[in-house]
mmCIF file of C-alpha atoms and ligand atoms in Angstrom:
data_model
loop_
_atom_site.group_PDB
_atom_site.id
_atom_site.type_symbol
_atom_site.label_atom_id
_atom_site.label_comp_id
_atom_site.label_asym_id
_atom_site.label_seq_id
_atom_site.Cartn_x
_atom_site.Cartn_y
_atom_site.Cartn_z
ATOM 1 C CA UNK Z 54 138.906 195.770 28.067
ATOM 2 C CA UNK Z 55 138.203 192.321 29.478
ATOM 3 C CA UNK Z 56 139.695 191.582 32.893
ATOM 4 C CA UNK Z 57 142.173 188.708 32.883
ATOM 5 C CA UNK Z 58 143.999 186.646 35.521
ATOM 6 C CA UNK Z 59 147.626 185.608 35.239
ATOM 7 C CA UNK Z 60 149.541 182.694 36.710
ATOM 8 C CA UNK Z 61 153.286 183.185 36.785
ATOM 9 C CA UNK Z 62 155.313 179.952 36.871
ATOM 10 C CA UNK Z 63 158.842 180.409 38.212
ATOM 11 C CA UNK Z 64 161.076 177.400 37.565
ATOM 12 C CA UNK Z 65 163.424 176.351 40.392
ATOM 13 C CA UNK Z 66 166.395 176.825 38.186
ATOM 14 C CA UNK Z 67 167.453 180.534 38.261
ATOM 15 C CA UNK Z 68 168.836 180.473 34.806
ATOM 16 C CA UNK Z 69 165.519 179.644 33.228
ATOM 17 C CA UNK Z 70 162.968 182.327 32.479
ATOM 18 C CA UNK Z 71 159.606 182.461 34.267
ATOM 19 C CA UNK Z 72 156.413 181.812 32.349
ATOM 20 C CA UNK Z 73 153.093 183.646 32.541
ATOM 21 C CA UNK Z 74 149.740 182.107 31.696
ATOM 22 C CA UNK Z 75 146.782 184.392 31.279
ATOM 23 C CA UNK Z 76 143.140 183.326 31.419
ATOM 24 C CA UNK Z 77 139.843 185.084 31.481
ATOM 25 C CA UNK Z 78 137.175 185.226 34.225
ATOM 26 C CA UNK Z 79 135.138 182.753 32.256
ATOM 27 C CA UNK Z 80 137.919 180.219 32.318
ATOM 28 C CA UNK Z 81 138.383 180.891 36.034
ATOM 29 C CA UNK Z 82 134.716 180.016 36.633
ATOM 30 C CA UNK Z 83 135.111 176.902 34.563
ATOM 31 C CA UNK Z 84 138.136 175.900 36.598
ATOM 32 C CA UNK Z 85 136.385 176.566 39.936
ATOM 33 C CA UNK Z 86 133.211 174.807 38.831
ATOM 34 C CA UNK Z 87 135.261 171.832 37.582
ATOM 35 C CA UNK Z 88 137.164 171.701 40.846
ATOM 36 C CA UNK Z 89 133.900 171.727 42.820
ATOM 37 C CA UNK Z 90 132.394 168.951 40.683
ATOM 38 C CA UNK Z 91 135.609 166.929 40.963
ATOM 39 C CA UNK Z 92 135.571 167.426 44.750
ATOM 40 C CA UNK Z 93 131.981 166.249 45.034
ATOM 41 C CA UNK Z 94 132.673 163.214 42.819
ATOM 42 C CA UNK Z 95 135.833 162.319 44.759
ATOM 43 C CA UNK Z 96 133.974 162.645 48.066
ATOM 44 C CA UNK Z 97 131.163 160.458 46.728
ATOM 45 C CA UNK Z 98 133.578 157.787 45.571
ATOM 46 C CA UNK Z 99 135.424 157.935 48.909
ATOM 47 C CA UNK Z 100 132.183 157.570 50.932
ATOM 48 C CA UNK Z 101 131.038 154.733 48.659
ATOM 49 C CA UNK Z 102 134.313 152.886 49.186
ATOM 50 C CA UNK Z 103 134.007 153.216 52.970
ATOM 51 C CA UNK Z 104 130.409 151.961 52.841
ATOM 52 C CA UNK Z 105 131.389 149.047 50.597
ATOM 53 C CA UNK Z 106 134.268 148.113 52.884
ATOM 54 C CA UNK Z 107 131.929 148.070 55.886
ATOM 55 C CA UNK Z 108 129.380 146.048 53.919
ATOM 56 C CA UNK Z 109 131.989 143.446 52.966
ATOM 57 C CA UNK Z 110 133.188 143.267 56.550
ATOM 58 C CA UNK Z 111 129.606 142.745 57.835
ATOM 59 C CA UNK Z 112 128.938 140.208 55.087
ATOM 60 C CA UNK Z 113 132.062 138.222 55.997
ATOM 61 C CA UNK Z 114 131.031 138.263 59.645
ATOM 62 C CA UNK Z 115 127.595 136.912 58.699
ATOM 63 C CA UNK Z 116 129.164 134.175 56.564
ATOM 64 C CA UNK Z 117 131.387 133.183 59.493
ATOM 65 C CA UNK Z 118 128.322 133.145 61.776
ATOM 66 C CA UNK Z 119 126.379 130.972 59.306
ATOM 67 C CA UNK Z 120 129.378 128.606 59.071
ATOM 68 C CA UNK Z 121 129.440 128.363 62.848
ATOM 69 C CA UNK Z 122 125.682 127.677 62.952
ATOM 70 C CA UNK Z 123 126.141 124.951 60.363
ATOM 71 C CA UNK Z 124 128.899 123.328 62.430
ATOM 72 C CA UNK Z 125 126.721 123.599 65.542
ATOM 73 C CA UNK Z 126 123.837 121.947 63.680
ATOM 74 C CA UNK Z 127 126.093 119.104 62.565
ATOM 75 C CA UNK Z 128 127.286 118.642 66.152
ATOM 76 C CA UNK Z 129 123.686 118.651 67.376
ATOM 77 C CA UNK Z 130 122.724 116.099 64.711
ATOM 78 C CA UNK Z 131 125.497 113.835 65.994
ATOM 79 C CA UNK Z 132 124.331 114.399 69.572
ATOM 80 C CA UNK Z 133 120.723 113.588 68.638
ATOM 81 C CA UNK Z 134 121.887 110.405 66.917
ATOM 82 C CA UNK Z 135 123.857 109.474 70.019
ATOM 83 C CA UNK Z 136 120.834 110.175 72.244
ATOM 84 C CA UNK Z 137 118.639 108.061 69.998
ATOM 85 C CA UNK Z 138 121.099 105.167 70.286
ATOM 86 C CA UNK Z 139 121.254 105.674 74.036
ATOM 87 C CA UNK Z 140 117.464 105.736 74.198
ATOM 88 C CA UNK Z 141 117.286 102.452 72.321
ATOM 89 C CA UNK Z 142 119.825 100.991 74.759
ATOM 90 C CA UNK Z 143 117.790 102.245 77.745
ATOM 91 C CA UNK Z 144 114.676 100.760 76.161
ATOM 92 C CA UNK Z 145 116.341 97.351 75.895
ATOM 93 C CA UNK Z 146 117.596 97.539 79.468
ATOM 94 C CA UNK Z 147 114.182 98.556 80.775
ATOM 95 C CA UNK Z 148 112.595 95.635 78.955
ATOM 96 C CA UNK Z 149 115.150 93.286 80.530
ATOM 97 C CA UNK Z 150 114.489 94.798 83.957
ATOM 98 C CA UNK Z 151 110.734 94.435 83.483
ATOM 99 C CA UNK Z 152 111.217 90.776 82.573
ATOM 100 C CA UNK Z 153 113.394 90.183 85.639
ATOM 101 C CA UNK Z 154 110.872 92.006 87.820
ATOM 102 C CA UNK Z 155 108.145 89.605 86.755
ATOM 103 C CA UNK Z 156 110.338 86.609 87.650
ATOM 104 C CA UNK Z 157 111.378 88.064 91.022
ATOM 105 C CA UNK Z 158 107.793 89.054 91.815
ATOM 106 C CA UNK Z 159 106.782 85.477 91.178
ATOM 107 C CA UNK Z 160 109.579 84.070 93.370
ATOM 108 C CA UNK Z 161 109.127 86.526 96.262
ATOM 109 C CA UNK Z 162 105.306 86.492 96.026
ATOM 110 C CA UNK Z 163 105.209 90.290 95.955
ATOM 111 C CA UNK Z 164 101.935 91.990 95.127
ATOM 112 C CA UNK Z 165 103.692 94.905 93.464
ATOM 113 C CA UNK Z 166 101.416 97.228 91.461
ATOM 114 C CA UNK Z 167 103.696 98.722 88.815
ATOM 115 C CA UNK Z 168 100.770 100.331 86.918
ATOM 116 C CA UNK Z 169 100.134 99.900 83.199
ATOM 117 C CA UNK Z 170 102.007 98.137 80.435
ATOM 118 C CA UNK Z 171 103.330 101.485 79.277
ATOM 119 C CA UNK Z 172 105.085 102.042 82.565
ATOM 120 C CA UNK Z 173 106.638 98.571 82.468
ATOM 121 C CA UNK Z 174 108.737 99.328 79.390
ATOM 122 C CA UNK Z 175 106.805 97.149 77.004
ATOM 123 C CA UNK Z 176 106.481 99.878 74.353
ATOM 124 C CA UNK Z 177 109.136 100.976 71.878
ATOM 125 C CA UNK Z 178 110.889 104.146 72.915
ATOM 126 C CA UNK Z 179 112.303 104.515 69.423
ATOM 127 C CA UNK Z 180 108.877 105.178 67.942
ATOM 128 C CA UNK Z 181 108.351 108.551 69.648
ATOM 129 C CA UNK Z 182 110.229 111.867 69.490
ATOM 130 C CA UNK Z 183 113.411 112.032 71.538
ATOM 131 C CA UNK Z 184 112.311 114.590 74.164
ATOM 132 C CA UNK Z 185 109.081 112.690 74.769
ATOM 133 C CA UNK Z 186 111.023 109.452 74.783
ATOM 134 C CA UNK Z 187 113.366 110.676 77.479
ATOM 135 C CA UNK Z 188 110.414 111.911 79.543
ATOM 136 C CA UNK Z 189 108.847 108.467 79.269
ATOM 137 C CA UNK Z 190 112.172 106.816 80.073
ATOM 138 C CA UNK Z 191 112.339 109.011 83.187
ATOM 139 C CA UNK Z 192 108.814 107.937 84.189
ATOM 140 C CA UNK Z 193 109.737 104.314 83.554
ATOM 141 C CA UNK Z 194 112.823 104.571 85.718
ATOM 142 C CA UNK Z 195 110.787 106.171 88.522
ATOM 143 C CA UNK Z 196 108.339 103.261 88.381
ATOM 144 C CA UNK Z 197 111.146 100.716 88.282
ATOM 145 C CA UNK Z 198 112.792 102.421 91.245
ATOM 146 C CA UNK Z 199 109.559 101.968 93.207
ATOM 147 C CA UNK Z 200 109.394 98.312 92.193
ATOM 148 C CA UNK Z 201 113.050 97.741 93.128
ATOM 149 C CA UNK Z 202 112.359 99.329 96.537
ATOM 150 C CA UNK Z 203 109.454 96.878 96.941
ATOM 151 C CA UNK Z 204 111.874 94.048 96.124
ATOM 152 C CA UNK Z 205 114.367 95.373 98.655
ATOM 153 C CA UNK Z 206 111.737 95.530 101.407
ATOM 154 C CA UNK Z 207 110.520 92.047 100.476
ATOM 155 C CA UNK Z 208 114.140 90.798 100.495
ATOM 156 C CA UNK Z 209 114.714 92.264 103.970
ATOM 157 C CA UNK Z 210 111.537 90.521 105.215
ATOM 158 C CA UNK Z 211 112.587 87.331 103.429
ATOM 159 C CA UNK Z 212 116.050 87.462 105.035
ATOM 160 C CA UNK Z 213 114.465 88.050 108.460
ATOM 161 C CA UNK Z 214 112.099 85.125 107.870
ATOM 162 C CA UNK Z 215 115.059 82.912 106.913
ATOM 163 C CA UNK Z 216 117.071 84.010 109.948
ATOM 164 C CA UNK Z 217 114.083 83.353 112.239
ATOM 165 C CA UNK Z 218 113.387 79.884 110.821
ATOM 166 C CA UNK Z 219 115.280 76.900 112.344
ATOM 167 C CA UNK Z 220 117.499 75.238 109.754
ATOM 168 C CA UNK Z 221 119.711 72.809 111.705
ATOM 169 C CA UNK Z 222 119.816 70.872 114.973
ATOM 170 C CA UNK Z 223 121.234 72.559 118.112
ATOM 171 C CA UNK Z 224 123.992 69.946 118.561
ATOM 172 C CA UNK Z 225 125.666 67.328 116.396
ATOM 173 C CA UNK Z 226 124.856 63.771 117.324
ATOM 174 C CA UNK Z 227 122.626 60.769 116.665
ATOM 175 C CA UNK Z 228 118.857 60.932 117.115
ATOM 176 C CA UNK Z 229 118.455 58.621 120.104
ATOM 177 C CA UNK Z 230 114.695 59.120 120.346
ATOM 178 C CA UNK Z 231 112.532 60.471 117.505
ATOM 179 C CA UNK Z 232 109.468 62.715 117.525
ATOM 180 C CA UNK Z 233 106.091 61.042 118.173
ATOM 181 C CA UNK Z 234 104.787 58.097 120.169
ATOM 182 C CA UNK Z 235 107.374 55.867 121.790
ATOM 183 C CA UNK Z 236 107.685 53.280 124.525
ATOM 184 C CA UNK Z 237 108.165 54.827 127.986
ATOM 185 C CA UNK Z 238 111.976 55.224 128.320
ATOM 186 C CA UNK Z 239 111.729 54.656 132.067
ATOM 187 C CA UNK Z 240 110.480 51.121 131.615
ATOM 188 C CA UNK Z 241 107.219 49.224 131.390
ATOM 189 C CA UNK Z 242 105.011 48.726 128.346
ATOM 190 C CA UNK Z 243 103.205 52.081 128.405
ATOM 191 C CA UNK Z 244 103.781 54.536 125.589
ATOM 192 C CA UNK Z 245 104.068 58.312 125.589
ATOM 193 C CA UNK Z 246 104.095 61.043 123.043
ATOM 194 C CA UNK Z 247 107.644 62.380 122.628
ATOM 195 C CA UNK Z 248 107.222 66.084 121.871
ATOM 196 C CA UNK Z 249 110.609 66.530 120.196
ATOM 197 C CA UNK Z 250 113.821 64.709 119.385
ATOM 198 C CA UNK Z 251 116.586 63.524 121.689
ATOM 199 C CA UNK Z 252 120.091 64.070 120.339
ATOM 200 C CA UNK Z 253 122.881 62.057 121.920
ATOM 201 C CA UNK Z 254 125.857 64.223 122.955
ATOM 202 C CA UNK Z 255 128.503 64.426 125.652
ATOM 203 C CA UNK Z 256 127.782 66.255 128.894
ATOM 204 C CA UNK Z 257 128.653 69.969 128.488
ATOM 205 C CA UNK Z 258 128.352 70.078 124.693
ATOM 206 C CA UNK Z 259 127.738 73.680 123.464
ATOM 207 C CA UNK Z 260 124.114 74.074 122.294
ATOM 208 C CA UNK Z 261 123.317 76.557 119.500
ATOM 209 C CA UNK Z 262 120.160 78.561 118.892
ATOM 210 C CA UNK Z 263 118.675 77.224 115.673
ATOM 211 C CA UNK Z 264 117.326 80.652 114.607
ATOM 212 C CA UNK Z 265 117.214 84.329 115.634
ATOM 213 C CA UNK Z 266 114.792 85.020 118.456
ATOM 214 C CA UNK Z 267 114.096 86.163 122.009
ATOM 215 C CA UNK Z 268 114.488 84.050 125.159
ATOM 216 C CA UNK Z 269 111.063 83.688 126.804
ATOM 217 C CA UNK Z 270 111.960 81.074 129.448
ATOM 218 C CA UNK Z 271 115.254 80.216 131.133
ATOM 219 C CA UNK Z 272 115.026 78.088 134.254
ATOM 220 C CA UNK Z 273 114.078 74.845 135.909
ATOM 221 C CA UNK Z 274 111.339 72.498 134.681
ATOM 222 C CA UNK Z 275 110.555 69.371 136.696
ATOM 223 C CA UNK Z 276 110.449 67.236 133.544
ATOM 224 C CA UNK Z 277 112.964 69.008 131.311
ATOM 225 C CA UNK Z 278 115.483 70.171 133.927
ATOM 226 C CA UNK Z 279 117.471 73.264 132.928
ATOM 227 C CA UNK Z 280 115.293 74.480 130.066
ATOM 228 C CA UNK Z 281 115.456 77.306 127.530
ATOM 229 C CA UNK Z 282 112.547 78.505 125.369
ATOM 230 C CA UNK Z 283 113.109 80.854 122.430
ATOM 231 C CA UNK Z 284 110.380 82.680 120.514
ATOM 232 C CA UNK Z 285 111.530 83.228 116.901
ATOM 233 C CA UNK Z 286 108.462 85.126 115.703
ATOM 234 C CA UNK Z 287 106.359 83.988 112.741
ATOM 235 C CA UNK Z 288 104.659 81.563 115.173
ATOM 236 C CA UNK Z 289 107.841 79.497 115.749
ATOM 237 C CA UNK Z 290 109.024 78.534 119.290
ATOM 238 C CA UNK Z 291 111.869 76.140 120.198
ATOM 239 C CA UNK Z 292 112.803 74.336 123.451
ATOM 240 C CA UNK Z 293 116.294 73.201 124.577
ATOM 241 C CA UNK Z 294 116.107 70.845 127.572
ATOM 242 C CA UNK Z 295 118.057 68.759 130.178
ATOM 243 C CA UNK Z 296 120.949 71.259 130.099
ATOM 244 C CA UNK Z 297 123.772 71.552 132.596
ATOM 245 C CA UNK Z 298 124.210 75.318 132.159
ATOM 246 C CA UNK Z 299 122.150 78.196 130.713
ATOM 247 C CA UNK Z 300 124.118 81.037 129.087
ATOM 248 C CA UNK Z 301 121.203 83.414 128.421
ATOM 249 C CA UNK Z 302 118.286 84.841 130.397
ATOM 250 C CA UNK Z 303 114.701 85.832 129.683
ATOM 251 C CA UNK Z 304 114.498 88.821 127.335
ATOM 252 C CA UNK Z 305 117.882 88.206 125.684
ATOM 253 C CA UNK Z 306 117.978 88.480 121.888
ATOM 254 C CA UNK Z 307 119.841 85.544 120.384
ATOM 255 C CA UNK Z 308 121.182 84.990 116.885
ATOM 256 C CA UNK Z 309 121.086 81.828 114.821
ATOM 257 C CA UNK Z 310 124.163 79.737 115.715
ATOM 258 C CA UNK Z 311 124.784 81.508 119.032
ATOM 259 C CA UNK Z 312 125.781 79.192 121.922
ATOM 260 C CA UNK Z 313 122.952 79.528 124.442
ATOM 261 C CA UNK Z 314 123.607 76.677 126.907
ATOM 262 C CA UNK Z 315 125.570 73.480 127.605
ATOM 263 C CA UNK Z 316 123.939 70.069 127.351
ATOM 264 C CA UNK Z 317 123.478 67.848 130.401
ATOM 265 C CA UNK Z 318 121.324 65.305 132.155
ATOM 266 C CA UNK Z 319 119.046 67.448 134.305
ATOM 267 C CA UNK Z 320 115.344 66.743 134.944
ATOM 268 C CA UNK Z 321 113.583 63.533 133.846
ATOM 269 C CA UNK Z 322 116.454 62.110 131.853
ATOM 270 C CA UNK Z 323 118.111 58.722 131.451
ATOM 271 C CA UNK Z 324 121.469 60.029 130.326
ATOM 272 C CA UNK Z 325 123.356 62.947 128.864
ATOM 273 C CA UNK Z 326 121.535 64.275 125.778
ATOM 274 C CA UNK Z 327 119.693 67.314 124.417
ATOM 275 C CA UNK Z 328 115.927 67.301 124.048
ATOM 276 C CA UNK Z 329 114.844 69.687 121.283
ATOM 277 C CA UNK Z 330 111.241 70.724 120.626
ATOM 278 C CA UNK Z 331 109.718 72.921 117.890
ATOM 279 C CA UNK Z 332 106.273 74.551 117.933
ATOM 280 C CA UNK Z 333 104.696 76.206 114.871
ATOM 281 C CA UNK Z 334 101.576 78.255 115.539
ATOM 282 C CA UNK Z 335 101.089 76.418 118.824
ATOM 283 C CA UNK Z 336 101.346 72.955 117.227
ATOM 284 C CA UNK Z 337 104.170 70.508 117.887
ATOM 285 C CA UNK Z 338 106.216 69.770 114.764
ATOM 286 C CA UNK Z 339 108.932 67.172 114.148
ATOM 287 C CA UNK Z 340 112.178 69.214 114.514
ATOM 288 C CA UNK Z 341 113.756 67.220 111.696
ATOM 289 C CA UNK Z 342 111.341 69.047 109.357
ATOM 290 C CA UNK Z 343 113.588 72.072 109.748
ATOM 291 C CA UNK Z 344 116.924 70.413 109.156
ATOM 292 C CA UNK Z 345 118.962 69.777 106.054
ATOM 293 C CA UNK Z 346 120.065 66.295 105.065
ATOM 294 C CA UNK Z 347 123.157 66.216 107.252
ATOM 295 C CA UNK Z 348 121.620 68.266 110.089
ATOM 296 C CA UNK Z 349 124.672 70.542 110.098
ATOM 297 C CA UNK Z 350 124.434 74.265 110.739
ATOM 298 C CA UNK Z 351 123.746 76.074 107.465
HETATM 299 ZN ZN1 ZN U 599 113.198 64.065 124.756
#
């Protein structure tokens, strides 16, 4: 007799009869085998779904990353375009600066050596790649900085030269005796060389230094009375004579326009006035050479 298995199904309702299903060992094996196959298939599908979900998640993350890269590239393109425009602007400015440098060099007589044409900004920065362009712009600016420093130093020297050069007369007043040969003011028909100009002014008139310099003489001179001598450098020396009072002493540094003495009538003089003499490189020069049209302090 073949062995059989039974499954008894008892309904929840008590008034209904239970049912019994019988099946053979063969059917049992079929059921178990089917269950195993179903389990393997279900597990496979489950694992596949998990894998697919992870794949989609990774794929979406990569898409988002690519989108971000694309946006970054667009931003960088805009930045590169901006840098190119800026480079062109710098190029124009450098060309303008180079042009101005040439003019200033000519005016100030500077022997600046700003190297080759390339370093003077005469090439087009737009014709080379941006990174190289910016490197060249940096080199250009370094060269221009050196040139500007040369201009500054030249300007400082120029300003010092201006400050140390007489540019007006020490007092306001009429020229009562000019530079050069003249009849002897003390009478007779003899002539003498007048080594400066006489400027008529009231006794005690404040006398101004006509340029920056250093006092090299302050004292009595038998001809010029109370006399001041100032060395201005650059070979220029000035005298202020016949004074009634000296306000500075030897070694004092004086500035252009500074009151250095009061006029008078001391020494070999026929009346109250200021005698003013200018030497350039040891040679007497007409003081009016150094004055403006109205002889006023500038
Ligand atoms: Zn004189």
